[in-house]
Coordinates of C-alpha atoms in Angstrom, one line a residue:
Chain A
M76 CA 94.9 94.5 183.6
N77 CA 93.6 92.9 186.8
P78 CA 95.7 90.6 188.8
A79 CA 93.5 87.6 188.2
D80 CA 94.2 87.7 184.5
K81 CA 96.6 85.0 183.3
I82 CA 99.4 85.9 181.0
K83 CA 99.2 83.6 177.9
L84 CA 102.0 84.9 175.7
S85 CA 105.0 86.8 176.8
V86 CA 107.4 88.6 174.5
H87 CA 110.4 89.7 176.4
Q88 CA 113.2 92.0 175.1
V89 CA 113.1 90.4 171.7
G90 CA 115.4 91.5 168.9
K91 CA 115.9 90.4 165.4
S92 CA 118.1 91.7 162.5
F93 CA 118.3 90.7 158.9
R94 CA 121.1 90.8 156.5
L95 CA 120.4 92.9 153.4
R96 CA 121.5 92.0 149.9
D97 CA 124.4 94.4 150.1
G98 CA 125.7 92.6 153.2
S99 CA 124.7 95.2 155.7
M100 CA 122.5 94.3 158.7
I101 CA 119.2 95.9 159.5
D102 CA 117.4 95.8 162.9
A103 CA 113.9 94.7 162.1
V104 CA 112.9 94.3 165.7
S105 CA 114.7 95.6 168.7
D106 CA 114.1 95.3 172.5
T107 CA 110.4 94.4 172.0
S108 CA 108.4 93.4 175.1
F109 CA 104.7 92.9 175.6
S110 CA 102.4 90.3 176.9
V111 CA 99.0 88.9 175.9
L112 CA 96.4 87.7 178.4
E113 CA 94.4 84.6 178.2
N114 CA 91.3 85.0 175.9
E115 CA 92.5 88.4 174.7
F116 CA 92.3 89.6 171.2
C117 CA 95.6 91.4 170.7
V118 CA 96.3 93.5 167.7
L119 CA 99.8 94.4 166.5
L120 CA 99.5 97.7 164.7
G121 CA 102.0 100.0 163.1
P122 CA 103.3 101.5 159.9
S123 CA 104.8 99.3 157.3
G124 CA 108.4 98.2 158.0
C125 CA 107.9 98.3 161.8
G126 CA 108.6 94.7 162.3
K127 CA 105.2 93.6 163.5
S128 CA 105.0 90.7 161.0
T129 CA 108.5 89.6 162.1
V130 CA 107.3 89.6 165.7
L131 CA 104.3 87.5 164.7
R132 CA 106.5 85.1 162.8
M133 CA 108.7 84.7 165.8
I134 CA 105.7 83.9 168.0
A135 CA 104.7 81.3 165.4
G136 CA 108.2 79.9 165.6
L137 CA 108.8 80.5 161.9
E138 CA 111.7 82.9 162.7
E139 CA 114.2 82.7 165.5
P140 CA 114.9 85.8 167.6
D141 CA 118.5 86.9 167.9
S142 CA 117.9 88.0 171.5
G143 CA 115.2 87.9 174.1
I144 CA 112.7 85.2 175.0
L145 CA 109.2 84.4 173.7
S146 CA 107.1 82.1 175.8
L147 CA 103.6 80.6 175.7
D148 CA 102.0 79.5 178.9
G149 CA 105.5 79.8 180.5
H150 CA 107.2 77.6 178.0
E151 CA 109.8 79.0 175.7
I152 CA 108.9 79.0 172.0
F153 CA 111.4 77.2 169.9
A154 CA 109.9 76.1 166.6
A155 CA 106.6 76.1 164.7
D156 CA 104.0 73.9 166.4
R157 CA 100.3 73.2 166.4
E158 CA 100.0 75.2 169.6
R159 CA 100.4 78.4 167.5
G160 CA 98.3 78.1 164.4
M161 CA 98.8 80.8 161.8
V162 CA 96.5 82.4 159.1
F163 CA 98.4 84.2 156.4
Q164 CA 97.4 87.2 154.2
N165 CA 97.9 85.1 151.1
Y166 CA 95.5 82.3 150.6
T167 CA 96.8 79.0 151.9
S168 CA 94.0 76.6 151.1
F169 CA 95.3 73.3 149.9
D170 CA 93.9 73.2 146.4
W171 CA 93.9 69.5 146.1
L172 CA 91.7 69.0 149.2
T173 CA 88.0 69.9 149.6
V174 CA 86.9 72.4 152.1
K175 CA 86.2 69.7 154.6
Q176 CA 89.5 67.9 154.0
N177 CA 91.3 71.2 154.4
V178 CA 89.7 71.7 157.8
E179 CA 90.5 68.1 158.8
Y180 CA 94.1 68.4 157.6
G181 CA 95.6 69.5 160.9
M182 CA 93.6 67.1 163.0
K183 CA 94.7 64.3 160.7
L184 CA 98.4 65.1 161.2
N185 CA 97.9 65.1 164.9
G186 CA 96.1 61.7 165.0
V187 CA 92.6 62.8 165.8
P188 CA 90.4 59.7 165.1
G189 CA 88.2 59.8 162.0
R190 CA 84.8 60.2 163.5
E191 CA 85.8 62.9 165.9
R192 CA 87.7 64.6 163.2
S193 CA 84.8 64.7 160.9
E194 CA 82.4 66.0 163.6
R195 CA 84.8 68.7 164.7
A196 CA 85.4 69.8 161.1
D197 CA 81.7 70.1 160.5
E198 CA 81.4 72.2 163.7
F199 CA 84.1 74.6 162.6
I200 CA 82.9 74.8 159.0
D201 CA 79.5 75.7 160.4
L202 CA 81.2 78.3 162.6
V203 CA 82.7 80.1 159.6
K204 CA 79.4 79.6 157.7
L205 CA 80.7 77.4 154.9
S206 CA 78.5 74.3 155.5
K207 CA 77.1 74.6 151.9
F208 CA 80.6 74.4 150.5
K209 CA 81.9 71.5 152.5
D210 CA 82.7 69.4 149.4
A211 CA 83.8 72.2 147.2
Y212 CA 87.4 72.7 146.1
P213 CA 89.1 76.0 147.1
K214 CA 89.4 77.0 143.4
Q215 CA 85.6 77.4 143.4
L216 CA 85.6 79.8 146.4
S217 CA 86.0 83.5 146.7
G218 CA 88.9 85.2 148.6
G219 CA 86.8 85.7 151.8
M220 CA 85.7 82.1 151.7
K221 CA 89.2 80.9 151.3
Q222 CA 90.2 82.8 154.4
R223 CA 87.3 81.3 156.3
V224 CA 88.6 77.9 155.4
A225 CA 92.0 78.8 156.7
I226 CA 90.5 80.1 160.0
A227 CA 88.4 77.0 160.4
R228 CA 91.3 74.8 159.6
T229 CA 93.5 76.5 162.2
L230 CA 90.8 76.6 164.9
A231 CA 89.7 73.0 164.4
N232 CA 93.3 72.0 165.3
E233 CA 92.7 73.6 168.8
P234 CA 95.8 75.8 169.0
A235 CA 96.5 77.6 172.3
L236 CA 97.0 80.8 170.2
L237 CA 95.6 81.9 166.9
L238 CA 98.0 84.0 164.9
M239 CA 96.9 86.1 162.0
D240 CA 99.1 88.1 159.6
E241 CA 96.9 90.7 157.9
P242 CA 94.4 88.0 157.2
F243 CA 91.9 90.3 155.5
G244 CA 94.4 92.6 153.7
A245 CA 93.6 91.1 150.3
L246 CA 89.9 91.3 150.7
D247 CA 87.5 93.9 149.4
A248 CA 86.1 96.4 151.9
E249 CA 82.7 94.8 152.3
T250 CA 84.1 91.3 152.8
R251 CA 86.7 92.6 155.2
W252 CA 84.0 94.1 157.3
N253 CA 82.0 90.9 157.4
M254 CA 85.1 88.9 158.3
Q255 CA 85.8 91.2 161.2
E256 CA 82.4 90.7 162.6
L257 CA 82.7 87.0 162.0
M258 CA 86.0 87.0 164.0
I259 CA 84.3 88.6 167.0
S260 CA 81.6 85.9 167.0
I261 CA 84.3 83.2 166.6
V262 CA 86.4 84.3 169.5
E263 CA 83.3 84.8 171.6
T264 CA 82.3 81.2 170.8
T265 CA 85.6 79.5 171.0
Q266 CA 87.3 81.6 173.7
T267 CA 90.5 81.7 171.6
T268 CA 93.4 83.9 172.4
V269 CA 94.3 85.8 169.2
V270 CA 97.4 87.8 168.0
M271 CA 96.7 89.6 164.8
V272 CA 98.9 91.9 162.7
T273 CA 97.2 94.7 160.8
H274 CA 97.9 98.2 159.5
D275 CA 94.2 99.0 159.3
I276 CA 93.4 101.4 162.2
E277 CA 89.6 100.7 162.1
E278 CA 90.2 97.0 162.1
A279 CA 92.5 97.3 165.1
L280 CA 90.1 99.5 167.1
Y281 CA 87.1 97.2 166.4
L282 CA 88.8 93.9 167.0
G283 CA 91.5 94.6 169.5
D284 CA 91.0 94.2 173.3
H285 CA 94.6 95.1 173.4
I286 CA 96.6 97.2 170.9
V287 CA 100.3 97.1 170.6
F288 CA 101.5 99.9 168.5
F289 CA 104.9 99.6 166.8
S290 CA 107.3 102.3 165.7
S291 CA 109.6 101.6 162.8
H292 CA 113.4 101.5 162.3
P293 CA 114.1 99.8 164.5
G294 CA 110.7 98.2 165.1
T295 CA 109.8 98.3 168.7
V296 CA 106.8 98.8 170.9
F297 CA 105.8 102.4 171.0
E298 CA 102.5 102.2 172.8
D299 CA 100.8 99.3 174.6
S300 CA 97.2 99.9 175.5
R301 CA 93.8 98.4 176.0
P302 CA 91.3 100.8 174.4
A303 CA 89.4 102.4 177.3
F304 CA 86.4 103.4 175.2
K305 CA 85.3 99.8 174.8
A306 CA 85.4 99.1 178.5
G307 CA 86.6 95.6 177.9
K308 CA 83.6 94.7 175.8
R309 CA 83.3 93.2 172.4
F310 CA 80.6 94.1 169.8
L311 CA 79.1 91.8 167.3
L312 CA 78.2 94.7 165.1
K313 CA 80.9 97.0 163.9
E314 CA 78.7 100.1 164.0
D315 CA 78.1 99.6 167.7
A316 CA 81.8 99.9 168.4
V317 CA 82.3 102.8 166.0
S318 CA 79.5 104.8 167.5
L319 CA 80.9 104.6 171.1
D320 CA 82.0 107.7 172.9
G321 CA 85.8 107.9 172.7
Y322 CA 86.1 105.9 169.5
A323 CA 86.8 109.0 167.4
D324 CA 89.5 110.2 169.9
A325 CA 91.1 106.8 169.9
E326 CA 91.1 106.7 166.1
R327 CA 92.6 110.2 165.9
H328 CA 95.3 109.3 168.4
I329 CA 96.4 106.3 166.4
M330 CA 96.2 108.1 163.1
R331 CA 98.5 110.7 164.5
L332 CA 100.9 108.0 165.7
M333 CA 100.8 106.3 162.4
R334 CA 101.6 109.5 160.6
E335 CA 104.5 110.4 162.9
Q336 CA 106.0 107.0 162.9
G337 CA 105.3 106.4 159.2
A338 CA 106.8 109.8 158.3
D339 CA 109.8 109.0 160.5
Y340 CA 110.3 105.8 158.5
L341 CA 110.1 107.7 155.2
T342 CA 112.6 110.4 156.0
K343 CA 115.1 107.8 157.3
D344 CA 114.6 105.7 154.2
D345 CA 115.1 108.5 151.8
N346 CA 118.3 110.0 153.1
Chain B
M128 CA 68.6 104.7 99.7
S129 CA 66.8 106.9 102.2
E130 CA 68.6 108.4 105.2
A131 CA 66.8 106.2 107.6
E132 CA 67.9 103.1 105.7
S133 CA 71.5 104.1 105.6
K134 CA 71.3 104.8 109.3
M135 CA 70.0 101.3 109.8
K136 CA 72.7 99.9 107.7
R137 CA 75.4 101.6 109.7
R138 CA 73.9 100.2 112.9
T139 CA 73.8 96.6 111.9
R140 CA 77.2 95.2 112.4
H141 CA 78.1 92.9 109.5
K142 CA 80.3 90.0 110.2
R143 CA 83.9 90.2 109.2
W144 CA 86.4 87.4 108.8
F145 CA 89.1 89.0 110.8
E146 CA 88.4 90.6 114.1
F147 CA 91.1 91.0 116.7
K148 CA 90.8 88.5 119.5
K149 CA 87.0 87.9 119.0
P150 CA 85.8 84.4 119.6
I151 CA 84.4 82.4 116.7
S152 CA 81.8 79.7 116.6
T153 CA 82.6 76.0 117.2
P154 CA 81.5 74.9 113.7
A155 CA 83.8 77.6 112.3
V156 CA 86.7 76.3 114.5
F157 CA 86.2 72.8 113.1
T158 CA 85.7 73.8 109.5
L159 CA 88.8 76.0 109.6
G160 CA 90.8 73.3 111.4
I161 CA 89.9 70.7 108.8
S162 CA 90.3 73.0 105.8
V163 CA 94.0 73.5 106.5
W164 CA 94.5 69.8 106.1
V165 CA 92.3 69.5 103.0
I166 CA 94.4 72.3 101.4
F167 CA 97.6 70.7 102.5
F168 CA 96.8 67.2 101.2
G169 CA 95.1 68.7 98.1
L170 CA 98.2 70.6 97.1
W171 CA 100.4 67.7 97.9
E172 CA 98.2 65.3 95.8
L173 CA 98.2 67.8 92.9
S174 CA 101.9 68.4 93.0
V175 CA 102.8 65.1 91.2
P176 CA 100.4 65.3 88.2
M177 CA 101.1 69.0 87.9
G178 CA 104.8 68.2 87.6
W179 CA 105.9 70.4 90.5
V180 CA 107.9 67.5 92.0
T181 CA 109.3 64.1 91.0
E182 CA 107.1 61.3 92.2
L183 CA 110.1 59.2 93.1
L184 CA 111.1 61.8 95.8
V185 CA 107.7 63.1 96.8
P186 CA 104.9 60.5 96.4
G187 CA 101.4 61.8 96.7
P188 CA 99.3 61.2 99.8
S189 CA 97.2 58.4 98.3
K190 CA 100.4 56.6 97.4
V191 CA 101.7 57.1 101.0
A192 CA 98.3 55.8 102.3
S193 CA 98.6 52.6 100.3
A194 CA 102.2 52.2 101.4
L195 CA 101.0 52.6 105.0
Y196 CA 98.4 49.9 104.5
E197 CA 100.9 47.6 102.9
L198 CA 103.3 48.2 105.7
F199 CA 100.8 47.1 108.3
T200 CA 99.3 44.2 106.3
E201 CA 102.3 42.7 104.5
K202 CA 105.5 43.9 106.1
A203 CA 104.7 43.4 109.8
F204 CA 105.2 47.1 110.5
L205 CA 103.1 46.6 113.7
N206 CA 106.1 44.8 115.2
D207 CA 108.3 47.8 114.5
V208 CA 105.8 50.2 116.0
G209 CA 105.4 48.0 119.0
I210 CA 109.2 47.9 119.6
S211 CA 109.4 51.7 119.3
V212 CA 106.5 52.2 121.7
Y213 CA 108.1 49.7 124.1
R214 CA 111.4 51.5 124.0
I215 CA 109.7 54.9 124.7
I216 CA 107.6 53.5 127.6
V217 CA 110.4 51.6 129.3
S218 CA 113.0 54.3 129.1
F219 CA 110.5 57.0 130.0
I220 CA 109.3 55.2 133.1
G221 CA 113.0 54.6 134.1
A222 CA 113.8 58.3 133.6
A223 CA 110.7 59.5 135.5
L224 CA 111.5 57.1 138.4
V225 CA 114.9 58.8 138.8
A226 CA 114.1 62.3 137.8
V227 CA 110.8 62.9 139.7
P228 CA 112.1 62.1 143.2
M229 CA 115.5 63.8 142.4
G230 CA 113.8 67.0 141.2
I231 CA 111.4 67.1 144.1
L232 CA 114.2 66.6 146.6
M233 CA 116.4 69.2 144.9
G234 CA 113.5 71.7 144.9
S235 CA 112.7 71.0 148.5
F236 CA 116.1 71.0 150.2
R237 CA 118.9 73.3 149.4
T238 CA 121.5 70.7 150.6
V239 CA 120.3 68.2 148.0
E240 CA 120.3 71.0 145.4
A241 CA 123.8 72.0 146.2
F242 CA 125.0 68.4 146.0
L243 CA 123.2 67.3 142.9
N244 CA 122.6 70.3 140.8
P245 CA 126.2 70.9 139.5
F246 CA 126.2 67.3 138.4
V247 CA 122.8 67.4 136.8
S248 CA 123.5 70.7 135.0
A249 CA 126.8 69.3 133.6
W250 CA 125.1 66.3 132.1
R251 CA 122.3 68.4 130.8
Y252 CA 124.7 70.2 128.5
L253 CA 126.1 67.1 127.0
P254 CA 124.2 66.3 123.8
A255 CA 122.7 62.8 124.3
P256 CA 123.4 61.6 120.7
S257 CA 127.2 62.1 121.4
F258 CA 126.9 59.0 123.6
I259 CA 125.7 56.8 120.8
P260 CA 129.2 55.4 119.8
I261 CA 130.2 54.6 123.3
L262 CA 126.7 53.2 124.2
L263 CA 127.0 50.9 121.1
M264 CA 130.4 49.7 122.4
W265 CA 129.1 49.1 125.9
F266 CA 125.7 47.5 125.1
G267 CA 126.0 46.1 121.6
T268 CA 123.1 46.4 119.2
G269 CA 120.1 45.2 121.2
D270 CA 117.6 47.3 123.0
A271 CA 119.9 48.4 125.8
P272 CA 121.8 51.2 123.9
K273 CA 118.5 52.7 122.7
L274 CA 117.0 52.6 126.2
A275 CA 120.2 54.2 127.6
L276 CA 120.2 57.0 125.0
L277 CA 116.5 57.8 125.6
F278 CA 117.1 57.7 129.4
I279 CA 120.1 60.1 129.4
G280 CA 118.3 62.2 126.8
V281 CA 115.5 63.2 129.1
V282 CA 116.4 62.4 132.7
W283 CA 118.5 65.5 133.4
F284 CA 116.1 68.0 131.8
M285 CA 113.2 66.3 133.6
A286 CA 115.0 66.6 137.0
T287 CA 115.8 70.3 136.4
I288 CA 112.2 71.2 135.4
I289 CA 110.7 69.4 138.3
M290 CA 113.2 71.0 140.7
D291 CA 112.1 74.4 139.4
H292 CA 108.4 73.6 139.8
T293 CA 109.0 72.3 143.3
K294 CA 110.8 75.5 144.2
N295 CA 107.6 77.4 143.1
V296 CA 105.5 75.6 145.8
R297 CA 104.5 78.6 147.9
T298 CA 106.4 78.9 151.2
E299 CA 103.1 79.9 153.0
L300 CA 101.6 76.5 152.3
I301 CA 104.6 74.8 154.0
E302 CA 104.6 77.3 156.8
T303 CA 100.8 76.8 157.3
A304 CA 101.4 73.1 157.6
Q305 CA 104.2 73.7 160.1
T306 CA 101.9 75.8 162.3
L307 CA 99.4 73.0 162.1
G308 CA 102.0 70.6 163.5
A309 CA 103.4 68.9 160.5
N310 CA 106.9 67.4 160.5
R311 CA 109.2 67.5 157.5
W312 CA 108.1 64.1 156.2
Q313 CA 104.4 65.0 156.5
I314 CA 105.1 68.3 154.7
L315 CA 106.9 66.5 151.8
K316 CA 104.1 63.9 151.5
S317 CA 101.0 65.9 152.1
I318 CA 102.0 69.4 150.8
V319 CA 105.0 69.5 148.5
I320 CA 104.2 66.4 146.5
P321 CA 100.4 67.1 145.9
A322 CA 101.2 70.8 145.2
V323 CA 103.8 70.1 142.6
L324 CA 102.2 66.9 141.0
P325 CA 100.1 68.7 138.4
D326 CA 103.2 70.5 137.1
V327 CA 105.2 67.3 137.2
M328 CA 102.6 65.6 134.9
I329 CA 102.8 68.6 132.5
A330 CA 106.6 68.4 132.6
L331 CA 106.5 64.6 131.8
R332 CA 104.1 65.3 128.9
Q333 CA 106.5 67.8 127.4
M334 CA 109.5 65.6 127.9
L335 CA 107.8 62.7 126.2
A336 CA 108.0 64.6 122.9
V337 CA 111.8 64.9 123.4
S338 CA 111.9 61.2 124.0
W339 CA 110.4 60.5 120.6
T340 CA 113.1 62.6 119.0
Y341 CA 115.9 60.6 120.6
L342 CA 114.1 57.4 119.7
V343 CA 114.1 58.2 116.0
I344 CA 117.8 59.2 116.2
A345 CA 118.7 56.0 117.9
E346 CA 116.7 53.8 115.5
I347 CA 118.0 55.6 112.4
V348 CA 121.7 55.4 113.5
A349 CA 121.9 51.9 114.8
S350 CA 118.9 49.6 114.8
T351 CA 117.5 46.7 112.9
N352 CA 114.0 47.2 114.1
G353 CA 111.6 50.0 115.2
I354 CA 110.0 52.7 113.1
G355 CA 113.3 54.6 112.5
A356 CA 115.0 51.4 111.2
M357 CA 112.1 50.7 108.9
M358 CA 112.6 54.2 107.4
M359 CA 116.3 53.6 106.9
R360 CA 115.5 50.3 105.2
A361 CA 113.0 52.1 102.9
K362 CA 115.7 54.7 102.0
R363 CA 118.0 51.9 100.8
F364 CA 115.3 50.9 98.3
I365 CA 114.1 54.4 97.5
H366 CA 110.7 53.7 99.0
T367 CA 110.0 57.3 99.8
D368 CA 106.3 56.5 100.3
E369 CA 107.3 54.2 103.2
I370 CA 109.5 56.9 104.7
I371 CA 106.7 59.4 104.7
A372 CA 104.3 56.8 106.1
G373 CA 106.8 56.3 109.0
I374 CA 106.9 60.0 109.7
I375 CA 103.1 60.1 109.8
V376 CA 103.0 57.1 112.2
I377 CA 105.4 58.9 114.6
G378 CA 103.3 62.0 114.5
V379 CA 100.1 60.2 115.2
L380 CA 101.7 58.2 118.0
G381 CA 103.0 61.5 119.5
L382 CA 99.6 63.0 119.4
L383 CA 98.1 59.9 120.9
F384 CA 100.5 59.9 123.9
D385 CA 99.9 63.6 124.4
Y386 CA 96.2 63.1 124.5
L387 CA 96.6 60.2 126.9
F388 CA 98.6 62.4 129.3
R389 CA 95.9 65.0 129.1
V390 CA 93.3 62.5 130.0
I391 CA 95.4 61.3 132.9
H392 CA 95.9 64.9 134.1
R393 CA 92.1 65.5 134.0
L394 CA 91.5 62.3 136.0
M395 CA 94.2 62.9 138.5
F396 CA 93.5 66.5 139.2
P397 CA 89.7 67.1 139.1
Y398 CA 90.1 70.2 141.2
L399 CA 92.0 72.1 138.5
E400 CA 90.3 74.0 135.7
D401 CA 93.4 74.3 133.6
H402 CA 94.8 71.1 132.3
G403 CA 97.5 72.5 130.1
R404 CA 97.6 72.9 126.4

């Protein structure tokens, strides 16, 4: 990190516990701190049950932390807001609206005048390569296309931060790969700061400028790093990133962490 | 038969009448669908001359058809039908105006559910016809007691079904709207209502059938007009053909309303492929 970089999002000593059905409390997230720089693509990675999604939901304002402070551009986060647009793993296209109406939805809520709204919607539909399907209804689209609608809809709303909760988790391998490359070209074009949750190591290494690795039970930051092998660069083609020196080492390192932390979670769960 | 021939024979698949879950041709669907009625009416028509039934109690279909014709041409049956349809429509619109907003609000907000649901559930378990005596005492013999019975017969079920459908609106849709900057009113208006509306229309269609049941009960028990009342009049004069004609008219009207709902569904929700059965 160099001193000129501006901190966009700060997560400071955040904790959150949930009440289980049997009445006992479980610490989902405890003493978690990290920060995301302006224009950074930050990936939250970790074994299942490590609380990464809960952290993302707290950033979105969909959950409240029990302790600690989350802030965006120096302002504390209190509730869900257009500043922090979220793309979910499950499809969230509004079935009763066409692709274009879906993309216009957020702007309409926020009072963007009709002409500008339509132009900006076209621009973002073009960005996610759905121009041919502008007037189609989501039911007619494939899973990958629905996620592209969701991404365009969120970005057209000009959020300060784009949040993504395993957005490609439900897609087949080929589509996922295309979507990852599309994400790189989107963040390069729009200069958006992104926080994305995934448990896919390859995806994290390819997309992340910054990888925050979580351990489980309780979920907390285990390792916070900016992959050195990419030297701060982004690659439009996935194979260019994968073939870099140091990629294999980074992958091995994270796989090992994943195994240790995942196994830890299993043994604790089974006792 | 040579060996080659028998091989050929084994290879050509001959068509069988009964195959598990295999689609059949459209003409076959129509022919079969019509045949069941032909058989039904045929047996019914035959049953009188064959001496299986007494004509006084079971008049044949041709007799019923002529009774139906007479009812419409000479006995002003159209008025009765009109009155029955009027009762259905007015009471049903009234029930929907109460139940739809109530169900959507109960399904959206736990506070509304906690407040209203115990009340709605209690009413749901009271059989509507048990209110007939008191409704007659309150409202007399006009349209009012029938409308009231039809209203309380469907409104509670309708509210409950719509509440359940509203609860099934996916949380992610609401949360997506929240992160796009929507407030509660905007979410209700632009997410919850459009998301649940197709299911609301299907629920209304199903409840309409219940409404017809209560209509006939109301008109048979205490009415001087309407389809049910005509049937009770016919009973007094042992006009079984007219009674059966009445039943048929109710069935046809039911189908007609059902079809109407389906057309509305298709027009309202062009983005859906499934418009319910």
